[in-house]
Coordinates of N, CA and C in Angstrom, one line a residue:
I1 N 5.6 -13.0 10.5 CA 6.4 -14.3 10.3 C 7.6 -14.3 11.3
S2 N 8.2 -13.1 11.5 CA 9.4 -13.1 12.4 C 9.1 -13.5 13.8
I3 N 7.9 -13.3 14.3 CA 7.6 -13.8 15.6 C 7.4 -15.3 15.6
I4 N 6.8 -15.9 14.6 CA 6.5 -17.3 14.5 C 7.8 -18.1 14.3
I5 N 8.7 -17.6 13.4 CA 10.0 -18.3 13.2 C 11.0 -17.4 13.8
P6 N 11.5 -17.7 15.0 CA 12.3 -16.8 15.8 C 13.8 -16.7 15.5
C7 N 14.1 -16.5 14.2 CA 15.5 -16.3 13.8 C 16.1 -15.1 14.5
H8 N 15.3 -14.1 14.9 CA 15.8 -12.9 15.5 C 16.4 -13.2 16.9
R9 N 16.2 -14.4 17.4 CA 16.8 -14.7 18.8 C 18.2 -15.3 18.7
V10 N 18.7 -15.5 17.5 CA 20.1 -16.1 17.4 C 21.1 -15.0 17.8
V11 N 22.0 -15.4 18.7 CA 23.0 -14.4 19.2 C 24.4 -15.1 19.0
G12 N 25.4 -14.3 18.7 CA 26.7 -14.8 18.5 C 27.3 -15.3 19.9
T13 N 28.3 -16.1 19.8 CA 28.9 -16.6 21.0 C 29.5 -15.5 21.9
S14 N 29.9 -14.4 21.3 CA 30.4 -13.3 22.1 C 29.3 -12.4 22.7
G15 N 28.0 -12.7 22.4 CA 26.9 -11.9 22.9 C 26.5 -10.8 21.9
S16 N 27.1 -10.9 20.7 CA 26.7 -9.9 19.7 C 25.5 -10.3 18.9
L17 N 24.7 -9.3 18.5 CA 23.6 -9.6 17.7 C 24.0 -9.7 16.2
I18 N 23.9 -10.8 15.7 CA 24.4 -11.1 14.3 C 23.4 -11.7 13.4
G19 N 23.7 -11.7 12.1 CA 23.0 -12.5 11.1 C 21.5 -12.5 11.1
Y20 N 20.9 -11.4 10.9 CA 19.5 -11.3 10.7 C 19.2 -10.6 9.4
A21 N 18.5 -11.3 8.5 CA 18.2 -10.8 7.2 C 17.4 -9.5 7.2
G22 N 16.6 -9.3 8.2 CA 15.8 -8.1 8.3 C 16.6 -6.9 8.8
G23 N 17.9 -7.1 9.2 CA 18.7 -6.0 9.7 C 18.8 -6.0 11.2
I24 N 19.9 -5.5 11.7 CA 20.1 -5.4 13.1 C 19.0 -4.5 13.8
E25 N 18.6 -3.4 13.2 CA 17.6 -2.6 13.8 C 16.3 -3.3 14.0
K26 N 15.9 -4.1 13.0 CA 14.6 -4.9 13.2 C 14.8 -6.0 14.2
K27 N 16.0 -6.6 14.3 CA 16.3 -7.6 15.2 C 16.1 -7.0 16.7
V28 N 16.7 -5.9 16.9 CA 16.7 -5.2 18.2 C 15.2 -4.9 18.5
A29 N 14.5 -4.4 17.6 CA 13.1 -4.0 17.8 C 12.3 -5.2 18.2
L30 N 12.5 -6.4 17.5 CA 11.7 -7.6 17.9 C 12.1 -8.1 19.3
L31 N 13.4 -8.0 19.6 CA 13.8 -8.5 20.9 C 13.3 -7.6 22.0
M32 N 13.2 -6.3 21.7 CA 12.6 -5.3 22.7 C 11.1 -5.5 22.9
L33 N 10.5 -5.9 21.8 CA 9.0 -6.2 21.8 C 8.8 -7.4 22.7
E34 N 9.7 -8.3 22.8 CA 9.6 -9.5 23.7 C 10.1 -9.2 25.1
H35 N 10.5 -7.9 25.4 CA 11.0 -7.5 26.7 C 12.3 -8.2 27.0
T36 N 13.2 -8.4 26.0 CA 14.5 -9.0 26.3 C 15.4 -8.0 26.9
D37 N 16.2 -8.5 27.9 CA 17.2 -7.6 28.6 C 18.3 -7.4 27.6
M38 N 18.3 -6.2 27.0 CA 19.3 -5.9 25.9 C 20.7 -5.6 26.5
S39 N 20.8 -5.5 27.8 CA 22.1 -5.2 28.4 C 23.1 -6.3 28.3
R40 N 22.6 -7.5 28.0 CA 23.5 -8.7 27.8 C 24.1 -8.8 26.5
F41 N 23.7 -8.0 25.5 CA 24.1 -8.1 24.1 C 24.9 -6.9 23.7
F42 N 25.8 -7.2 22.7 CA 26.5 -6.1 22.0 C 25.8 -5.9 20.7
V43 N 25.4 -4.6 20.5 CA 24.7 -4.3 19.2 C 25.7 -3.6 18.3
P44 N 26.1 -4.3 17.3 CA 27.1 -3.8 16.3 C 26.6 -2.6 15.6
K45 N 27.5 -1.6 15.4 CA 27.1 -0.4 14.6 C 27.4 -0.7 13.1
K46 N 26.8 0.0 12.3 CA 27.0 -0.2 10.8 C 28.5 -0.2 10.5
G47 N 28.9 -1.2 9.8 CA 30.3 -1.2 9.3 C 31.2 -1.9 10.3
T48 N 30.7 -2.4 11.5 CA 31.5 -3.1 12.4 C 31.7 -4.5 11.9
V49 N 33.0 -5.0 12.0 CA 33.3 -6.3 11.5 C 33.8 -7.1 12.7
F50 N 33.4 -8.4 12.7 CA 33.9 -9.3 13.8 C 34.8 -10.3 13.3

């Protein structure tokens, strides 16, 4: 379902990967599966607050 409904592609205005119900790790995995250039994004660590 995650590939069909692409909520994992939502990125914050600052370029941070935010707001994915499946978790940031799964969001990153899906983006990498799509060969997304991850150098453009900030991947928050657990406990990071914006």
